Amino acid sequence: MMAVLAFTAILALAIVSPVAADNASIGVKIGVPAPPRVVVMPPPPPVALVAPPKLVVVPGSPVFYAPGVNINFFAYGGRYYSFHEGAWFIATTRGGPWATIAPARVPQPVLAVPVAYYKIPPGHAKKMGGCPPGLAKQGRC
């Protein structure tokens, strides 16, 4: 019985005119989604502040930085930001906890901080696969 059905289907396709066959298509779709993309985020910056860091305004900017700490530490709009190992982090208190933040969500004044105010040299960040936004904005990496 199955052979008869297959033969009938082949015969029907052979009889169809070439014009009609040009508009016909046969396809099979299998709805298997692609696996989710795995993103490995760097660890948050190591912040060990025993006292509030001295904050200094970045000249010509509403952003503050902490020259006395050993990480990229910026303050703006009541929040703290750090560019660490190629990723941006945000905290609501100076000691954390830190959470990753998409670069598009980092306020523009923070992104515009010149690289001279970063504690981690831009070349070091470039070797890690990232580029501090201030340096990227200048087209230097």
XYZ file of C-alpha atoms in Angstrom:
141
model
C 0.000 0.000 0.000
C 2.844 2.414 0.883
C 4.558 1.718 -2.444
C 1.360 2.616 -4.307
C 1.102 5.938 -2.464
C 4.728 6.772 -3.216
C 4.310 5.882 -6.886
C 1.143 8.011 -7.088
C 2.954 10.992 -5.554
C 5.841 10.693 -8.008
C 3.442 10.335 -10.934
C 1.480 13.417 -9.821
C 4.673 15.476 -9.645
C 5.714 14.334 -13.104
C 2.372 15.371 -14.590
C 2.449 18.897 -13.152
C 3.335 21.426 -15.842
C 6.772 23.097 -15.658
C 5.120 26.498 -15.045
C 3.265 25.211 -12.022
C 6.337 23.349 -10.803
C 8.350 26.584 -10.746
C 6.020 28.000 -8.108
C 5.902 24.857 -5.976
C 8.355 24.092 -3.242
C 8.765 21.312 -0.779
C 10.595 21.809 2.471
C 10.856 20.539 5.986
C 11.427 22.826 8.947
C 12.531 21.505 12.270
C 11.891 23.963 15.098
C 15.031 23.460 17.121
C 16.344 26.768 18.473
C 20.044 27.505 18.522
C 21.663 26.977 21.912
C 21.918 30.103 24.056
C 25.104 32.129 23.753
C 27.398 31.608 26.716
C 28.866 34.835 28.059
C 31.551 34.683 30.710
C 31.733 37.901 32.675
C 34.881 38.952 34.485
C 34.776 39.053 38.263
C 33.798 42.354 39.865
C 36.582 44.749 40.818
C 38.337 44.010 44.094
C 37.234 46.832 46.362
C 38.567 46.913 49.919
C 37.896 50.382 51.256
C 38.415 50.874 54.965
C 37.518 54.549 54.700
C 35.672 56.570 52.079
C 38.108 57.311 49.252
C 39.001 60.893 48.519
C 37.081 61.852 45.395
C 38.420 64.473 43.017
C 36.448 65.995 40.172
C 37.591 65.177 36.667
C 38.333 68.647 35.195
C 35.520 69.868 32.961
C 33.278 66.958 33.965
C 30.558 66.184 36.524
C 32.333 62.875 37.268
C 34.588 62.233 40.260
C 37.456 59.756 40.439
C 39.441 58.317 43.326
C 43.172 58.825 42.744
C 44.054 56.994 45.970
C 42.583 53.583 45.094
C 44.147 50.923 42.883
C 41.173 50.367 40.560
C 39.257 52.488 38.057
C 36.801 54.114 40.465
C 34.371 56.796 39.305
C 31.425 58.464 41.037
C 28.542 60.079 39.195
C 24.889 60.700 39.966
C 24.943 58.937 43.337
C 26.374 55.730 41.860
C 29.854 54.274 41.567
C 31.326 52.881 38.343
C 34.401 50.827 37.591
C 35.911 49.619 34.333
C 37.548 46.337 35.267
C 38.977 43.566 33.042
C 37.177 44.861 29.944
C 33.726 45.256 31.540
C 31.787 48.003 33.308
C 30.496 47.568 36.860
C 28.092 49.647 38.957
C 27.453 49.894 42.698
C 25.118 51.977 44.829
C 27.641 52.152 47.704
C 31.375 52.754 47.451
C 32.218 49.272 48.728
C 29.781 47.368 46.508
C 28.270 44.956 45.860
C 29.231 45.449 42.240
C 27.095 44.320 39.313
C 27.954 44.238 35.630
C 26.345 46.896 33.482
C 26.099 47.066 29.700
C 28.291 49.808 28.228
C 25.169 51.355 26.671
C 23.777 51.884 30.203
C 26.876 53.641 31.556
C 26.134 57.396 31.679
C 27.791 59.367 28.895
C 29.769 61.629 31.292
C 31.405 58.518 32.794
C 32.215 57.142 29.355
C 33.753 60.485 28.392
C 36.301 60.462 31.243
C 39.748 60.840 29.653
C 41.972 57.780 29.942
C 44.458 59.758 32.011
C 42.054 59.283 34.957
C 41.999 55.473 34.717
C 44.161 53.610 37.267
C 44.583 50.589 34.963
C 46.564 51.794 31.947
C 44.594 51.617 28.682
C 47.267 49.378 27.119
C 46.651 46.834 29.874
C 42.903 46.870 29.189
C 43.581 46.539 25.464
C 45.647 43.387 26.085
C 42.645 41.939 27.942
C 40.468 42.440 24.860
C 38.764 45.629 26.045
C 39.325 49.282 25.439
C 38.390 51.992 27.939
C 35.660 54.116 26.389
C 37.612 57.340 26.794
C 40.406 55.861 24.688
C 37.986 54.276 22.200
C 36.243 57.622 21.794
C 39.585 59.151 20.829
C 40.116 56.346 18.301
C 43.307 55.179 19.999
C 42.438 51.470 20.283
